[in-house]
C-alpha positions as semicolon CSV with decimal commas, in nm:
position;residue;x (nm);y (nm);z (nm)
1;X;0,000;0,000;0,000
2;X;0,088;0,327;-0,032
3;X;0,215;0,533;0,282
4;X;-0,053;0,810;0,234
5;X;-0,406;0,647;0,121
6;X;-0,573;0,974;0,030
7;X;-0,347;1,260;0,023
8;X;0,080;1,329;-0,025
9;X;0,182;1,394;0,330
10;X;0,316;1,790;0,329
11;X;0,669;1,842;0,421
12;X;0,674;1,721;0,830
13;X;0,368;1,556;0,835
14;X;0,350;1,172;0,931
15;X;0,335;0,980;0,579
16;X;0,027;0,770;0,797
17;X;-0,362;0,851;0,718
18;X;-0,514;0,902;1,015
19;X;-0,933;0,808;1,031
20;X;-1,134;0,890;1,352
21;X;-1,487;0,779;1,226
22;X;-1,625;0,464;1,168
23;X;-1,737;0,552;0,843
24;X;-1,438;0,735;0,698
25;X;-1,234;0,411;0,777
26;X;-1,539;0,220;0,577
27;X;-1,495;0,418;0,276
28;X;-1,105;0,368;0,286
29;X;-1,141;0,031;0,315
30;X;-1,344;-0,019;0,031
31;X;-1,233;0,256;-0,207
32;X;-0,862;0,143;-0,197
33;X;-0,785;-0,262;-0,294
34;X;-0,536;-0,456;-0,082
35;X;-0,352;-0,665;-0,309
36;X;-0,157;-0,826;-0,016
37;X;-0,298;-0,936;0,404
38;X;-0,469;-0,690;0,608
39;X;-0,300;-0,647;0,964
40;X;-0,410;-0,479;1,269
41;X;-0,213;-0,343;1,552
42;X;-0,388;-0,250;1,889
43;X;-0,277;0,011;2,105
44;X;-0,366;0,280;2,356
45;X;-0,147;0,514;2,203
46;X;0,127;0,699;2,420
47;X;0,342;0,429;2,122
48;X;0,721;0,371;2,251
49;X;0,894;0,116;2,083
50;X;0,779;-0,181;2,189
51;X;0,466;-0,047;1,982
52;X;0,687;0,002;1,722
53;X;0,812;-0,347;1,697
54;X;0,422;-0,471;1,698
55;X;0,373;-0,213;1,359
56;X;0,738;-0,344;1,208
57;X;0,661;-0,718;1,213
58;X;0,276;-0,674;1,088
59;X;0,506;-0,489;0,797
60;X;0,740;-0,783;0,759
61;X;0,430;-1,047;0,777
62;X;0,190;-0,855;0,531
63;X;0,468;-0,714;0,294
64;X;0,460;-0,423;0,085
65;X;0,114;-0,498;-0,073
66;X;-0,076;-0,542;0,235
67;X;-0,226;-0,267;0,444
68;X;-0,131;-0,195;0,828
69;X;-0,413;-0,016;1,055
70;X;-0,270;0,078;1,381
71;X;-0,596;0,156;1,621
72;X;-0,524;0,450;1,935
73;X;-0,820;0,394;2,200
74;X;-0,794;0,442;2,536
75;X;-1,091;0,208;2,684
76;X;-1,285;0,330;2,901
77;X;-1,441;-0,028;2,999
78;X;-1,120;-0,187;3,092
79;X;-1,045;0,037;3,343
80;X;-1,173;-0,019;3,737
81;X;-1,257;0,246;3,979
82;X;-0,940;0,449;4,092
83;X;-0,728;0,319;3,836
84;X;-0,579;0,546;3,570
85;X;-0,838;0,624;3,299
86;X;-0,789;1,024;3,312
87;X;-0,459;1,045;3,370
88;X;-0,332;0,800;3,069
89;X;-0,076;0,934;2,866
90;X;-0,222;1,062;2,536
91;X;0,012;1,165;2,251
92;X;-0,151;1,103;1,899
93;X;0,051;1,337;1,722
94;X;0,373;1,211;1,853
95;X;0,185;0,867;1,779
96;X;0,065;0,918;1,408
97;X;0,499;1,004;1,355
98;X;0,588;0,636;1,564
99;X;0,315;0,447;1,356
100;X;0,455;0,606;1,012
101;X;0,819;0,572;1,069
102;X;0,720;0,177;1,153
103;X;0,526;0,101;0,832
104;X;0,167;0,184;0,909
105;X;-0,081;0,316;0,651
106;X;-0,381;0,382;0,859
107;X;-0,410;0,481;1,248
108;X;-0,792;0,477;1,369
109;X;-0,810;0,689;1,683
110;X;-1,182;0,658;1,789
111;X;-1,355;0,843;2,051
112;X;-1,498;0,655;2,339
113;X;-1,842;0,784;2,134
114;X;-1,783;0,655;1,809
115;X;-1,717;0,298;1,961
116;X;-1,928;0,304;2,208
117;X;-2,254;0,505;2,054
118;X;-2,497;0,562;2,318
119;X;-2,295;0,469;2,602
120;X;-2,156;0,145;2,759
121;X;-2,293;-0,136;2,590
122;X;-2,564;-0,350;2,753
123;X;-2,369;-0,683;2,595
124;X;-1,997;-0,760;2,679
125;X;-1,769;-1,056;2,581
126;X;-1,718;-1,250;2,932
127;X;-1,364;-1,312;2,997
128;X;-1,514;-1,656;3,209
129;X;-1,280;-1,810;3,452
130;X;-0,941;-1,763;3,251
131;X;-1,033;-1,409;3,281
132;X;-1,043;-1,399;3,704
133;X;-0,702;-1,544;3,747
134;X;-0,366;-1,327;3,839
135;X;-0,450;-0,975;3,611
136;X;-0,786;-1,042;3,620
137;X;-0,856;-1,120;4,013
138;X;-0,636;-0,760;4,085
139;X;-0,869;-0,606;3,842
140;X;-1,220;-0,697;3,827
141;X;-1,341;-0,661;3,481
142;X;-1,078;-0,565;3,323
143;X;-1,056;-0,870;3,097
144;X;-1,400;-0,865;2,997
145;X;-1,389;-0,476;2,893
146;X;-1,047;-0,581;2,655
147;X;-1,168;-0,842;2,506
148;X;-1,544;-0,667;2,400
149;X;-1,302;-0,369;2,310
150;X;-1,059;-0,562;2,067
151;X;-1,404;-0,783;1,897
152;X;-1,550;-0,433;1,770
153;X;-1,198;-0,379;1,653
154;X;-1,169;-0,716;1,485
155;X;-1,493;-0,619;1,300
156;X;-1,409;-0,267;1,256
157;X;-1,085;-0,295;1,127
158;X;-1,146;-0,652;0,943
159;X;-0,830;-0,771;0,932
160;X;-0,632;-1,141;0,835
161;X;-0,393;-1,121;1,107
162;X;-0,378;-0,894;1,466
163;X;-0,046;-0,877;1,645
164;X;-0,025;-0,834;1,999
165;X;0,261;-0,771;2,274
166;X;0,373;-1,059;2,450
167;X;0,464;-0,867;2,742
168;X;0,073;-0,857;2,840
169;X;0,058;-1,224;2,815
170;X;-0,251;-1,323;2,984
171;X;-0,476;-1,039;2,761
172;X;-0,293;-1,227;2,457
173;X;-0,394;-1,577;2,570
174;X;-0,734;-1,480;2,652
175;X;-0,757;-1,295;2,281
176;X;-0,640;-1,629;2,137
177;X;-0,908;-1,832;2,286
178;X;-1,159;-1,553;2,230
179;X;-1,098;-1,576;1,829
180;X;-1,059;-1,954;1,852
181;X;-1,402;-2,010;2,087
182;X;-1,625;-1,722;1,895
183;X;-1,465;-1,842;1,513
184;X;-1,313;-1,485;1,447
185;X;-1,151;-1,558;1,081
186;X;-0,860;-1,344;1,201
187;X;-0,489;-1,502;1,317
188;X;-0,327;-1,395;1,644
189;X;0,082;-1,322;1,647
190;X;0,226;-1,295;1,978
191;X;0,539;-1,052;1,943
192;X;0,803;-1,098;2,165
193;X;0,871;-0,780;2,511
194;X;1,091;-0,511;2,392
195;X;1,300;-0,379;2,703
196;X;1,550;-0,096;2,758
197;X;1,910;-0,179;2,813
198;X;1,857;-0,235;3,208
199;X;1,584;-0,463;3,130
200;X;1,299;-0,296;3,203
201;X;1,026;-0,380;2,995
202;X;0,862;-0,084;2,816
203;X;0,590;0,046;2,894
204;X;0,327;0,333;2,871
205;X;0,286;0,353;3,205
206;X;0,724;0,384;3,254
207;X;0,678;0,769;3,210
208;X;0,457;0,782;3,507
209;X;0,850;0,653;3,719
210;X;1,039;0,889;3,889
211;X;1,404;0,794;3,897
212;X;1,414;0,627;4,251
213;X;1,131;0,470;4,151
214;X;1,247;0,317;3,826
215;X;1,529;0,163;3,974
216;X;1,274;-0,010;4,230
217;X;1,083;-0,137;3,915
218;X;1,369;-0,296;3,805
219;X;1,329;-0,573;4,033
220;X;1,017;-0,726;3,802
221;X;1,274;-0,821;3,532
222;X;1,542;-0,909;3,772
223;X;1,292;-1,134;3,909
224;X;1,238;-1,289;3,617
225;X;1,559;-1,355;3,483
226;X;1,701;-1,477;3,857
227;X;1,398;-1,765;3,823
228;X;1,503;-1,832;3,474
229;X;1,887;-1,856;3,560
230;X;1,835;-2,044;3,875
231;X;1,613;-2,317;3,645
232;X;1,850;-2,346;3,438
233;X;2,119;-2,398;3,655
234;X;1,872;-2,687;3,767
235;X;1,898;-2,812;3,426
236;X;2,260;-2,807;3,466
237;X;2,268;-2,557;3,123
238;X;2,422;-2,302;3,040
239;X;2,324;-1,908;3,070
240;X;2,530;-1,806;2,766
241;X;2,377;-1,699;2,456
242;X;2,046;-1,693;2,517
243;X;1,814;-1,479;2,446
244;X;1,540;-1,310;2,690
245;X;1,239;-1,406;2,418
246;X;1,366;-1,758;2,313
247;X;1,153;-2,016;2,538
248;X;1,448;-2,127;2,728
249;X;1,439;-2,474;2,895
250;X;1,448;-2,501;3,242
251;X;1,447;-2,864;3,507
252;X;1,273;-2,737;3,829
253;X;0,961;-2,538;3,875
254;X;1,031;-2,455;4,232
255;X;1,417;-2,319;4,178
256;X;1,243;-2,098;3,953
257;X;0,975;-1,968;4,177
258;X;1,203;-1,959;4,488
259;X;1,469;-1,739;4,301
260;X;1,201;-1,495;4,150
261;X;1,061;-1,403;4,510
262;X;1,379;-1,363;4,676
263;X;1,473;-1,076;4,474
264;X;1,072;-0,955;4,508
265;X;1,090;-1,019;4,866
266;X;1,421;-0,789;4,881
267;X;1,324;-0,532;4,640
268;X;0,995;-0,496;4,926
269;X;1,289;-0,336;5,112
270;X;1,409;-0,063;4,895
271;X;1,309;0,269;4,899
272;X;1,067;0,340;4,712
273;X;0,970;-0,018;4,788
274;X;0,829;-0,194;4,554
275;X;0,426;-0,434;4,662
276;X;0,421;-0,740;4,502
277;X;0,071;-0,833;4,355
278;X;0,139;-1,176;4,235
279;X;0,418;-1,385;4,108
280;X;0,248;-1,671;3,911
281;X;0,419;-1,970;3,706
282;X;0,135;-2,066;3,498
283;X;0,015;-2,246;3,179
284;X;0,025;-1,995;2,884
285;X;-0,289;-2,194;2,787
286;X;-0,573;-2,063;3,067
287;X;-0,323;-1,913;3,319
288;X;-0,350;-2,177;3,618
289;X;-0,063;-2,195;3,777
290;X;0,153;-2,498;3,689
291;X;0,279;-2,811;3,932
292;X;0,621;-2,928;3,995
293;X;0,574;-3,153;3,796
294;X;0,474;-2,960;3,506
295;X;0,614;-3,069;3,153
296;X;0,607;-2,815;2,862
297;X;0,571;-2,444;2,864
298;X;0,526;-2,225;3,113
299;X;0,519;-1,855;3,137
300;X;0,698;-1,641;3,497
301;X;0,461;-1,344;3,562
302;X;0,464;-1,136;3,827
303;X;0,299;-0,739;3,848
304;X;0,353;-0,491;4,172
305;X;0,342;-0,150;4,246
306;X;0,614;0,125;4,222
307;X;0,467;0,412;4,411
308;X;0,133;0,488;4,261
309;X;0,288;0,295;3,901
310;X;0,132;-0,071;3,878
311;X;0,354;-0,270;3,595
312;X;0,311;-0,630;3,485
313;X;0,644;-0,840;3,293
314;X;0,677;-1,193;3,210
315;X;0,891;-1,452;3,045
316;X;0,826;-1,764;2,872
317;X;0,964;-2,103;2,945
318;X;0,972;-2,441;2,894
319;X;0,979;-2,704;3,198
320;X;1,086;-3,019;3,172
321;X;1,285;-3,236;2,930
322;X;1,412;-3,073;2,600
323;X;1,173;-3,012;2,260
């Protein structure tokens, strides 16, 4: 497709068409062909560049031919009393220039009134028991306002293939069994966290850190990577070359959990400390937390609060004997 749809972009404009009504989008859509896949990535906006890696590999996947929509709506229904609905971060014009330089042709930035018309709708997609586990016990609801969020985007938008952030995992397993259960003709790509040098997975909600605090929130990744090291140890492998987003194999389910909470359990120390919400070694499947005896994958999740910052990270894993 080409960059700008409808109109050349003027010198320092972003070469993305940007569509904030329903029907505008509809009329794109069907005056312009797409000789290639349609992709769709979902964001709230405030994009960094772990957003930016989601828009580069729906590029890669659809090609040149195909057509990228980026969507920037902040959802109103998956946020619960107290939480941070007013005070989100929202930057569409520095967004429309992150979607563009990453390969988008179309960012949809809604209002809550053009996708919700009338007000909160009377029928929501359930999130069902997967959906009260870990993310979805801490926040009532929020699951089931996501997923009836991203199904009006899947038929908005109408695209082959929607890529999500791995780093949210349990929203991208529940999405997965959403389009598999309800027979969405759409596929689901999984794209692995993008963190800054220190490890520190990005995040919208990392400009909300003071300094002192940041360094506190480092302890979710150290976490992480202590229960992955100290598994593999228990495998009696190696540490070197790998990579944080390869599923890494790992002996003992317990040297893993026991190695992530001591570094929690000291990081509850620091100043700013940080307050552990959960630290969960689950099935990627439906999010119950696995056994010691556990064969297969497994993902290390764990979300606390960093002053008035809650954050979420995870890592994927595989227990047990070698692929």
């Amino acid at each position: 497709m080409s960059p700008k749809l409808w109109t050349k972009a003027l010198p320092g404009e972003p070469d993305v068409e940007l569509f904030r009504h329903r029907p505008e989008l509809d009329e794109a859509f069907a005056h312009f062909a797409v000789e290639g896949r349609a992709a769709v990535v979902m964001t709230m906006g405030a994009l960094h560049d772990g957003h930016a890696s989601l828009i580069r590999t729906a590029r890669a996947q659809v090609g040149a031919k195909g057509l990228v929509t980026v969507t920037v709506f902040v959802n109103p229904l998956q946020f619960g009393a107290g939480e941070d609905l007013d005070r989100y971060p929202r930057t569409l014009d520095a967004d429309l220039k992150v979607a563009a330089g990453a390969g988008a042709d179309i960012v949809f930035a809604p209002s809550a009134e053009e996708v919700y018309p009338g007000g909160e709708p009377h029928i929501r997609i359930t999130a069902g028991s997967m959906g009260e586990r870990y993310e979805g016990a801490s926040r009532p609801g929020h699951f089931d306002g996501m997923l009836t969020v991203v199904a009006k985007l899947l038929h908005i938008t109408r695209p082959d293939v929607a890529f999500f952030g791995e780093k949210d995992a349990q929203q991208l397993a529940l999405i997965r069994r959403m389009t598999r259960d309800l027979d969405f003709p759409v596929g689901i790509v999984g794209v692995p966290t993008v963190r800054e040098g220190d490890g520190l997975a990005l995040s919208s909600r990392n400009r909300y850190l003071s300094a002192q605090e940041r360094d506190t929130a480092l302890a979710l990744s150290r976490a992480l990577f202590a229960g992955r090291d100290a598994g593999l140890l228990a495998a009696g492998e190696g540490q070197a070359g790998a990579e944080e987003h390869e599923l890494i194999r790992v002996a003992s389910p317990a040297a893993v959990r026991s190695a992530a909470r001591a570094v929690l359990d000291e990081a509850a120390g620091f100043e700013p400390p940080l307050a552990l919400d959960y630290l969960g070694l689950v099935d990627p499947a439906d999010f119950t937390e696995v056994s010691d005896a556990h064969t297969g994958e497994a993902v290390l999740a764990v979300a606390a609060k960093v002053g008035a910052t809650r954050l979420i990270d995870n890592i994927r894993l595989w227990i047990g004997a070698a692929r």
